[in-house]
Short mmCIF file of C-alpha atoms in Angstrom, two decimals:
data_model
loop_
_atom_site.label_atom_id
_atom_site.label_comp_id
_atom_site.label_asym_id
_atom_site.label_seq_id
_atom_site.Cartn_x
_atom_site.Cartn_y
_atom_site.Cartn_z
CA MET A 1 84.20 34.47 114.68
CA ILE A 2 82.95 35.92 118.06
CA GLU A 3 85.26 35.09 121.29
CA PHE A 4 85.01 35.40 124.79
CA LYS A 5 88.07 35.06 126.94
CA ASN A 6 87.65 35.20 130.87
CA VAL A 7 84.42 37.30 130.42
CA SER A 8 83.86 38.63 133.86
CA LYS A 9 80.81 41.65 134.90
CA TRP A 10 80.17 43.03 138.45
CA TYR A 11 77.30 44.95 139.12
CA GLY A 12 78.27 46.49 142.45
CA SER A 13 80.11 43.68 144.42
CA PHE A 14 77.63 41.26 142.63
CA GLN A 15 79.56 39.20 139.95
CA VAL A 16 77.08 38.37 136.88
CA LEU A 17 79.73 37.71 134.82
CA LYS A 18 82.11 34.46 135.91
CA ASN A 19 85.14 33.84 133.85
CA CYS A 20 83.38 33.33 130.66
CA SER A 21 85.71 32.20 127.65
CA THR A 22 83.27 30.16 124.43
CA SER A 23 82.97 31.27 120.95
CA VAL A 24 81.26 30.99 117.67
CA GLU A 25 82.33 29.80 114.73
CA LYS A 26 81.62 31.50 110.86
CA GLY A 27 77.98 29.40 110.03
CA GLU A 28 77.75 28.13 113.17
CA VAL A 29 74.73 28.32 116.08
CA VAL A 30 75.23 28.55 118.89
CA VAL A 31 72.18 28.24 121.52
CA VAL A 32 72.83 29.57 125.07
CA CYS A 33 70.49 27.92 128.15
CA GLY A 34 69.77 28.03 131.78
CA PRO A 35 67.89 29.24 134.17
CA SER A 36 67.04 32.73 134.30
CA GLY A 37 68.88 35.04 136.56
CA SER A 38 72.43 33.02 134.81
CA GLY A 39 73.29 35.13 132.66
CA LYS A 40 72.73 34.49 129.57
CA SER A 41 71.35 37.48 128.68
CA THR A 42 74.29 39.77 129.82
CA LEU A 43 76.77 37.81 128.44
CA ILE A 44 74.96 37.68 124.62
CA LYS A 45 74.88 42.16 125.64
CA THR A 46 78.73 42.30 125.99
CA ALA A 47 79.27 40.88 122.35
CA ASN A 48 77.94 43.90 121.14
CA GLY A 49 79.08 45.83 124.24
CA LEU A 50 75.76 46.56 125.00
CA GLU A 51 76.49 45.57 128.54
CA PRO A 52 79.89 46.61 129.68
CA PHE A 53 82.07 43.83 131.05
CA GLN A 54 85.27 44.37 133.66
CA GLU A 55 87.48 41.72 133.17
CA GLY A 56 88.65 39.70 129.96
CA GLU A 57 88.08 40.01 126.36
CA ILE A 58 85.62 39.54 123.72
CA TRP A 59 86.85 39.93 119.91
CA ILE A 60 84.44 39.70 116.74
CA ASN A 61 86.38 38.99 113.42
CA GLY A 62 89.09 39.92 114.87
CA VAL A 63 88.23 43.70 116.45
CA SER A 64 88.40 43.58 120.24
CA VAL A 65 84.65 44.71 121.77
CA GLY A 66 86.28 46.49 125.34
CA ALA A 67 89.45 47.78 123.68
CA ARG A 68 89.16 52.05 124.21
CA ASP A 69 90.09 52.69 120.01
CA THR A 70 87.18 50.41 118.89
CA ASN A 71 84.95 52.34 116.66
CA LEU A 72 81.61 50.69 118.64
CA PRO A 73 79.10 51.69 116.09
CA LYS A 74 80.43 50.31 113.15
CA LEU A 75 80.87 47.35 115.03
CA ARG A 76 77.57 47.10 116.31
CA SER A 77 76.55 47.50 112.54
CA GLN A 78 77.89 44.12 111.60
CA ILE A 79 75.86 42.50 114.88
CA GLY A 80 72.23 42.19 113.94
CA MET A 81 70.66 42.08 117.66
CA VAL A 82 66.77 40.92 118.37
CA PHE A 83 65.69 41.36 121.65
CA GLN A 84 62.99 39.33 124.24
CA HIS A 85 60.73 42.35 123.98
CA PHE A 86 61.12 43.65 120.22
CA GLU A 87 62.06 47.44 120.75
CA LEU A 88 60.96 48.23 117.17
CA PHE A 89 60.08 51.84 117.62
CA PRO A 90 56.94 52.48 117.75
CA HIS A 91 56.81 55.70 116.53
CA LEU A 92 58.11 55.03 113.35
CA SER A 93 56.33 52.82 109.92
CA VAL A 94 57.79 49.28 109.58
CA MET A 95 59.34 50.60 106.92
CA ARG A 96 61.28 53.34 108.04
CA ASN A 97 62.13 50.77 111.45
CA LEU A 98 64.18 48.92 108.35
CA THR A 99 65.96 51.97 106.80
CA LEU A 100 66.52 53.63 109.46
CA ALA A 101 69.54 52.69 110.32
CA GLN A 102 70.49 51.74 106.62
CA VAL A 103 70.54 55.21 105.56
CA LYS A 104 72.41 57.18 108.86
CA VAL A 105 75.03 54.10 109.42
CA LEU A 106 75.26 52.43 106.57
CA GLY A 107 74.55 55.64 104.24
CA ARG A 108 72.17 53.84 101.71
CA LYS A 109 70.40 55.83 99.71
CA GLU A 110 67.05 56.16 100.97
CA ALA A 111 65.22 54.08 97.06
CA GLU A 112 67.92 50.99 97.67
CA ALA A 113 67.30 51.12 101.71
CA GLN A 114 63.52 50.37 100.97
CA ARG A 115 64.20 47.94 98.51
CA ARG A 116 66.28 45.85 100.74
CA GLY A 117 63.96 46.37 104.05
CA ARG A 118 61.00 45.09 100.61
CA GLU A 119 62.95 41.77 100.71
CA LEU A 120 63.33 41.21 104.19
CA LEU A 121 59.42 42.23 104.77
CA GLU A 122 58.63 39.27 101.73
CA ARG A 123 60.87 37.28 103.52
CA VAL A 124 59.68 37.16 106.75
CA GLY A 125 55.90 37.25 105.35
CA LEU A 126 54.88 40.65 106.33
CA SER A 127 54.98 42.59 103.01
CA ALA A 128 51.47 43.80 103.72
CA HIS A 129 52.06 45.46 107.00
CA VAL A 130 55.06 48.32 105.57
CA ASP A 131 53.27 51.26 106.68
CA LYS A 132 51.51 50.20 109.35
CA PHE A 133 53.12 51.13 112.56
CA PRO A 134 54.13 48.35 115.30
CA GLY A 135 51.42 49.12 117.80
CA GLN A 136 49.34 47.68 115.13
CA LEU A 137 50.96 44.28 114.67
CA SER A 138 50.72 41.22 116.74
CA GLY A 139 53.48 40.27 119.27
CA GLY A 140 54.81 38.40 116.63
CA GLN A 141 55.40 40.32 113.03
CA GLN A 142 56.28 42.48 115.23
CA GLN A 143 59.23 40.01 116.73
CA ARG A 144 59.30 38.95 112.82
CA VAL A 145 59.58 42.69 111.85
CA ALA A 146 62.84 43.07 114.42
CA ILE A 147 64.40 40.12 112.36
CA ALA A 148 63.80 41.60 109.21
CA ARG A 149 65.26 45.10 110.78
CA ALA A 150 68.44 43.55 111.87
CA LEU A 151 68.92 41.62 108.51
CA ALA A 152 68.66 45.08 106.19
CA MET A 153 71.98 45.83 108.13
CA ASP A 154 73.75 42.89 106.60
CA PRO A 155 75.32 41.52 109.51
CA VAL A 156 77.94 38.81 109.38
CA ALA A 157 76.63 37.49 112.90
CA MET A 158 73.00 37.80 114.79
CA LEU A 159 72.47 37.67 118.19
CA PHE A 160 68.93 36.64 119.92
CA ASP A 161 68.23 37.38 123.31
CA GLU A 162 65.16 35.10 124.23
CA PRO A 163 63.30 35.60 121.31
CA THR A 164 60.03 34.61 121.63
CA SER A 165 59.75 34.37 125.48
CA ALA A 166 57.53 37.43 125.74
CA LEU A 167 55.15 36.06 122.70
CA ASP A 168 51.80 34.19 123.00
CA PRO A 169 52.94 31.15 122.75
CA GLU A 170 50.63 30.71 119.28
CA MET A 171 52.81 33.15 118.19
CA VAL A 172 56.18 30.87 118.76
CA ASN A 173 56.90 29.23 115.95
CA GLU A 174 56.14 31.67 112.97
CA VAL A 175 59.40 33.31 115.24
CA LEU A 176 61.26 30.40 115.37
CA ASP A 177 60.48 29.28 111.79
CA VAL A 178 61.83 32.19 110.16
CA MET A 179 65.18 31.62 113.21
CA VAL A 180 65.31 27.61 111.65
CA ASP A 181 65.25 28.86 107.78
CA LEU A 182 68.51 31.80 108.32
CA ALA A 183 70.29 28.79 110.84
CA ARG A 184 69.26 26.34 107.22
CA GLU A 185 70.81 28.93 105.17
CA GLY A 186 74.06 29.06 107.14
CA MET A 187 73.76 32.33 109.08
CA THR A 188 75.96 32.90 112.45
CA MET A 189 74.03 33.44 115.15
CA MET A 190 74.21 33.15 118.77
CA VAL A 191 71.20 32.39 120.49
CA VAL A 192 69.67 32.45 123.92
CA THR A 193 66.59 30.50 124.50
CA HIS A 194 64.59 28.61 126.19
CA GLU A 195 63.12 27.07 123.64
CA MET A 196 64.92 23.61 123.03
CA GLY A 197 63.17 22.07 119.97
CA PHE A 198 64.45 25.01 118.21
CA ALA A 199 67.88 24.27 119.99
CA ARG A 200 67.62 20.37 118.47
CA LYS A 201 66.30 21.46 115.29
CA VAL A 202 69.17 23.71 114.33
CA ALA A 203 71.89 24.34 116.68
CA ASP A 204 75.41 22.60 116.48
CA ARG A 205 76.58 23.81 119.91
CA VAL A 206 74.94 24.57 123.05
CA VAL A 207 76.25 26.70 126.02
CA PHE A 208 74.43 26.03 129.46
CA MET A 209 75.29 28.49 132.47
CA ASP A 210 74.50 28.50 135.90
CA GLU A 211 74.92 31.52 138.31
CA GLY A 212 76.49 33.67 135.84
CA ALA A 213 79.38 30.63 135.01
CA ILE A 214 79.72 28.79 132.00
CA VAL A 215 78.79 24.68 133.46
CA GLU A 216 78.41 23.24 129.56
CA ASP A 217 79.75 23.99 126.50
CA CYS A 218 79.38 21.40 123.99
CA LEU A 219 78.04 19.52 120.98
CA LYS A 220 74.79 19.64 120.49
CA GLU A 221 74.49 15.57 120.18
CA GLU A 222 76.51 15.27 123.69
CA PHE A 223 74.13 17.71 125.69
CA PHE A 224 70.42 16.65 124.20
CA GLY A 225 72.05 12.56 123.55
CA ASP A 226 74.11 11.66 126.69
CA PRO A 227 72.27 13.10 129.61
CA GLU A 228 74.77 11.13 131.98
CA GLY A 229 77.78 12.48 130.62
CA ARG A 230 76.32 15.85 131.96
CA SER A 231 76.96 18.65 135.05
CA GLU A 232 74.54 17.83 138.04
CA ARG A 233 72.75 21.03 137.24
CA ALA A 234 72.69 20.64 133.83
CA LYS A 235 71.06 17.23 134.61
CA GLN A 236 68.44 18.85 136.62
CA PHE A 237 67.94 21.90 134.22
CA LEU A 238 67.25 19.08 131.61
CA SER A 239 64.59 17.03 133.22
CA LYS A 240 62.92 19.92 134.34
CA ILE A 241 62.67 21.42 130.84
CA LEU A 242 62.52 18.64 128.98
CA SER A 243 60.21 16.33 130.91
CA HIS A 244 56.99 17.69 128.74
CA SER A 245 58.47 18.32 125.47
CA MET B 1 34.45 109.95 135.67
CA THR B 2 31.56 107.58 136.93
CA GLY B 3 30.90 104.31 136.25
CA PHE B 4 32.59 101.24 133.92
CA ASP B 5 34.60 103.22 130.78
CA PHE B 6 33.86 100.71 127.75
CA ASP B 7 34.55 102.98 125.71
CA THR B 8 38.26 103.44 127.28
CA ILE B 9 38.59 100.10 125.93
CA VAL B 10 37.25 99.95 123.24
CA ARG B 11 39.06 102.69 122.03
CA THR B 12 42.81 101.75 122.92
CA ALA B 13 41.97 97.91 122.15
CA PRO B 14 43.87 98.70 118.53
CA TYR B 15 47.23 99.55 120.94
CA LEU B 16 46.50 96.57 123.89
CA PHE B 17 46.55 94.27 121.22
CA LYS B 18 48.94 95.56 118.06
CA VAL B 19 51.50 96.32 120.16
CA GLY B 20 50.78 95.00 123.91
CA LEU B 21 49.67 91.53 122.92
CA ALA B 22 51.69 90.99 120.09
CA PHE B 23 54.94 91.68 121.85
CA THR B 24 54.08 89.39 124.60
CA LEU B 25 52.84 86.26 122.20
CA LYS B 26 56.37 86.92 120.31
CA LEU B 27 57.94 87.11 123.98
CA THR B 28 56.08 84.05 125.27
CA VAL B 29 56.48 81.82 121.47
CA LEU B 30 60.53 82.61 121.47
CA SER B 31 61.07 82.01 125.23
CA THR B 32 59.46 78.51 125.28
CA ALA B 33 61.15 77.16 121.88
CA GLY B 34 64.20 78.62 123.13
CA ALA B 35 63.46 76.73 126.67
CA ILE B 36 62.72 73.89 125.10
CA VAL B 37 66.35 73.38 122.89
CA LEU B 38 68.33 74.51 125.99
CA GLY B 39 66.45 72.39 128.54
CA THR B 40 66.47 69.98 126.04
CA LEU B 41 70.39 69.89 126.02
CA LEU B 42 70.12 70.55 130.40
CA ALA B 43 68.11 66.99 130.27
CA MET B 44 70.31 65.28 128.14
CA MET B 45 73.20 66.57 130.29
CA ARG B 46 71.36 65.70 133.05
CA LEU B 47 70.98 62.19 132.50
CA SER B 48 74.83 61.78 131.59
CA SER B 49 76.88 59.61 132.41
CA SER B 50 79.41 62.01 133.18
CA ARG B 51 79.70 63.14 136.72
CA LEU B 52 80.76 67.13 135.51
CA LEU B 53 78.23 66.78 133.03
CA SER B 54 74.94 65.92 135.19
CA GLY B 55 76.34 68.17 138.52
CA VAL B 56 76.93 71.37 135.96
CA ALA B 57 72.76 70.80 134.79
CA GLY B 58 72.01 69.90 138.36
CA ALA B 59 73.39 72.88 139.94
CA TYR B 60 72.26 75.20 137.20
CA VAL B 61 68.63 73.79 137.31
CA ASN B 62 68.62 73.66 141.01
CA LEU B 63 70.23 77.68 140.95
CA MET B 64 67.53 78.56 138.42
CA ARG B 65 64.42 76.91 140.20
CA ALA B 66 66.01 78.55 143.99
CA LEU B 67 66.05 81.58 142.48
CA PRO B 68 62.51 84.52 141.59
CA LEU B 69 61.83 85.18 138.22
CA ILE B 70 61.96 88.47 139.12
CA LEU B 71 64.86 89.07 140.57
CA ILE B 72 67.10 87.25 137.79
CA ILE B 73 65.47 89.31 135.04
CA PHE B 74 66.79 92.33 137.14
CA TRP B 75 70.16 90.46 136.97
CA PHE B 76 70.48 89.91 133.84
CA TYR B 77 69.58 93.58 132.51
CA PHE B 78 72.22 94.95 134.17
CA LEU B 79 74.83 92.06 133.47
CA VAL B 80 74.35 91.26 130.00
CA PRO B 81 75.57 94.54 128.71
CA TYR B 82 78.40 93.52 130.43
CA ILE B 83 78.59 89.52 129.07
CA VAL B 84 78.36 90.92 125.81
CA GLY B 85 80.93 93.82 126.12
CA TRP B 86 82.98 91.04 127.36
CA VAL B 87 82.08 88.07 124.93
CA THR B 88 82.74 90.29 121.50
CA GLN B 89 85.76 91.87 123.18
CA ALA B 90 84.25 95.14 122.60
CA GLY B 91 86.29 96.49 126.43
CA ARG B 92 82.94 97.89 127.81
CA PRO B 93 79.22 97.19 128.27
CA ILE B 94 77.24 96.70 125.00
CA ALA B 95 73.76 97.94 125.32
CA VAL B 96 70.94 94.75 123.90
CA GLY B 97 67.90 96.41 124.15
CA GLY B 98 64.93 95.76 126.69
CA PHE B 99 63.40 92.41 124.19
CA THR B 100 67.19 90.91 124.16
CA SER B 101 67.69 91.13 126.96
CA ALA B 102 63.66 89.59 128.30
CA LEU B 103 64.20 87.35 126.19
CA ILE B 104 67.95 85.38 127.00
CA THR B 105 66.62 86.23 130.86
CA PHE B 106 63.11 84.07 129.90
CA ILE B 107 65.20 81.24 128.31
CA LEU B 108 68.12 80.51 130.66
CA PHE B 109 65.07 80.98 133.48
CA GLU B 110 62.51 78.70 131.97
CA ALA B 111 65.20 76.05 130.16
CA ALA B 112 65.57 74.95 134.28
CA TYR B 113 61.60 73.57 133.57
CA PHE B 114 61.64 72.62 130.37
CA CYS B 115 64.89 70.88 131.56
CA GLU B 116 62.93 68.83 134.17
CA ILE B 117 60.14 68.46 131.87
CA MET B 118 62.18 66.90 129.19
CA ARG B 119 64.36 64.39 131.87
CA ALA B 120 60.71 62.99 132.85
CA GLY B 121 59.93 62.71 128.91
CA ILE B 122 63.23 61.03 128.55
CA GLN B 123 62.99 58.30 131.56
CA SER B 124 59.88 57.34 130.27
CA ILE B 125 61.41 55.79 127.03
CA PRO B 126 61.97 52.33 128.11
CA SER B 127 65.95 51.62 128.18
CA GLY B 128 65.38 49.06 125.51
CA GLN B 129 64.86 52.18 123.19
CA ALA B 130 67.84 52.74 123.00
CA GLY B 131 69.85 50.16 123.55
CA ALA B 132 67.92 48.90 120.18
CA GLY B 133 68.94 52.08 118.55
CA TYR B 134 72.89 51.33 119.73
CA ALA B 135 72.30 47.92 118.52
CA LEU B 136 71.96 49.19 114.92
CA GLY B 137 75.13 51.28 114.75
CA LEU B 138 74.01 54.61 116.33
CA ASN B 139 75.43 56.92 117.81
CA TYR B 140 74.78 58.83 120.50
CA TRP B 141 73.20 61.77 118.97
CA GLN B 142 71.20 59.50 116.68
CA VAL B 143 70.24 57.41 119.21
CA MET B 144 68.66 60.60 121.29
CA GLY B 145 67.34 62.80 117.50
CA LYS B 146 65.64 60.20 115.62
CA ILE B 147 64.86 57.31 118.90
CA VAL B 148 64.44 58.48 122.18
CA LEU B 149 63.47 62.48 122.14
CA PRO B 150 60.65 62.52 119.14
CA GLN B 151 59.53 60.11 121.42
CA ALA B 152 59.93 62.04 124.73
CA PHE B 153 58.74 65.20 122.71
CA ARG B 154 55.91 62.96 121.83
CA ASN B 155 54.43 61.96 125.98
CA MET B 156 55.15 65.77 127.63
CA THR B 157 53.73 67.39 124.96
CA PRO B 158 50.73 67.84 127.31
CA LEU B 159 53.21 69.01 129.93
CA LEU B 160 55.65 71.12 127.61
CA LEU B 161 52.34 73.36 126.38
CA THR B 162 50.88 73.82 130.29
CA GLN B 163 54.29 75.24 131.11
CA MET B 164 54.14 77.33 128.08
CA ILE B 165 51.32 78.98 129.63
CA VAL B 166 52.86 79.61 132.63
CA VAL B 167 55.41 81.64 130.50
CA PHE B 168 53.12 83.14 129.06
CA GLN B 169 51.64 84.96 132.08
CA ASP B 170 55.37 85.04 133.86
CA THR B 171 56.29 87.50 130.87
CA SER B 172 54.11 89.99 132.32
CA LEU B 173 57.38 90.78 134.48
CA VAL B 174 58.86 92.64 131.95
CA TYR B 175 57.11 95.32 132.95
CA VAL B 176 59.96 96.50 135.32
CA LEU B 177 62.59 96.95 132.55
CA SER B 178 59.35 99.26 131.25
CA LEU B 179 58.37 97.28 127.85
CA THR B 180 55.01 97.35 126.30
CA ASP B 181 53.53 93.93 126.59
CA PHE B 182 50.03 93.66 127.06
CA LEU B 183 50.10 93.80 130.86
CA GLY B 184 52.80 97.16 130.58
CA ALA B 185 49.92 98.53 127.39
CA ALA B 186 47.16 98.65 129.34
CA ASN B 187 49.29 99.96 132.33
CA ASN B 188 50.32 102.76 130.16
CA VAL B 189 46.70 103.16 128.98
CA ALA B 190 45.52 103.13 132.76
CA GLN B 191 48.07 105.68 134.32
CA ARG B 192 47.64 107.81 131.05
CA ASP B 193 43.84 108.41 130.78
CA GLY B 194 43.36 107.46 134.89
CA ARG B 195 41.25 103.81 133.76
CA LEU B 196 43.17 101.93 136.54
CA VAL B 197 39.41 99.80 137.27
CA GLU B 198 39.30 99.23 133.99
CA MET B 199 42.19 98.26 132.43
CA PHE B 200 43.55 95.92 134.92
CA VAL B 201 39.81 94.43 135.14
CA PHE B 202 39.91 94.04 131.01
CA ALA B 203 43.59 92.79 131.13
CA ALA B 204 42.97 90.26 133.83
CA VAL B 205 40.07 88.81 131.64
CA VAL B 206 42.11 89.15 128.71
CA TYR B 207 44.67 86.62 130.75
CA PHE B 208 42.05 84.79 132.19
CA ILE B 209 40.65 83.96 128.70
CA ILE B 210 43.92 82.96 126.91
CA SER B 211 45.01 80.85 129.71
CA TYR B 212 42.09 79.12 129.91
CA THR B 213 41.68 78.51 126.19
CA ALA B 214 44.95 77.11 126.40
CA SER B 215 44.14 74.67 128.88
CA ARG B 216 41.08 73.55 127.91
CA LEU B 217 42.98 72.73 124.15
CA VAL B 218 45.67 71.23 126.08
CA LYS B 219 43.40 68.82 127.51
CA VAL B 220 42.23 67.96 124.00
CA VAL B 221 45.88 67.23 123.06
CA GLU B 222 46.41 64.81 125.77
CA ARG B 223 43.23 62.86 125.28
CA ARG B 224 44.12 62.42 121.25
CA MET B 225 47.29 61.19 122.41
CA ALA B 226 45.82 58.71 125.03
CA ILE B 227 43.26 57.39 121.61
CA ALA B 228 46.55 57.53 119.41
CA ARG B 229 48.33 54.95 121.69
#
């Protein structure tokens, strides 16, 4: 469903993505991990054209992201995205955050958009906060609203860019629970995260990146179950990140 | 003709306010509204990734800010009839009237200053906000109109209002076009009745009261917004 073919990207002379190739099949959950600065977030943002790339191709359901004649807004409306810093619109109520793009992009009627919005708020456990503003919610609540906002577009796949990194520890689980439910329902997901517990629980595959390159791209069972078969860099990373969990 | 003649002020007050001040306020409000719209478009151009658009907007802003307002007023007063004549294909200059000419001049001039305010306002919104809008499938105009600009206007309201007070004071320069704004009306009375001291002191007091009160109100708005955040 999402396919990266030899994607490379430079900031000036600095190469942030080096020949990255991987894919996410329909219904698959792929976790992307790696040390900070390894290009994980950049890679996931190229998937819906938020970050341009100079070489390679990205295909989503047969549509090329980088092609000049691609209708990017239409493509993006089919791919949900959740950000590290939530990026809810602070001047709009929670409900308006959920309905804005439904009305403007999908052309839904206001009433229909609100109905869909209410359904999704209920699903993430925030029905009571419909009329509040984002600033009145905790970080975990804001991130759940952000997930509901993305789901309101009825996307075919969801991208998560470190969705729990900006949260207080006690709020991480409420967000992960929502994501686990989504994964179990068969949503196609690409998730950049350091939460290895989440990866173990629901990931199908794990992609490990370092210095802009994809170093490992294997099944979850191989990644966690066969440390000897891993590259030196991934071993180091795993030993650091898993020693306390 | 000795002593400070309050009676002149009282007698001419209806004329000063109903004709003069009404003109000044009308010109201030319309100029500010127009200049905010044009200034916002210029700010969007300046921040555009297109070199051409940002270059044109940057050159325009720098040119306007490098010239004295009074010169621009003269320029447009004599040029606008020719431009209108050319645009309408009339083949001759079309008289546009002092008010229209002044309004166009102020919009074009003040837009440069409002552009800089709106540029700062747009840049004060984290880029992730626009990113989130694009990720939902909104296009540039929707992202600007629904997400970035509403927040930018909100953040910049105190500065926009402060610049409006500057416009209010600047409008007094239209006296060079023989238009009867508040200062022009005061000047008319002063010349006619030989009451220069009274009228110019009174004009100064009125300008002071309005500008000072307005800037105090801006402070209140500023404090309210700080709490709301």
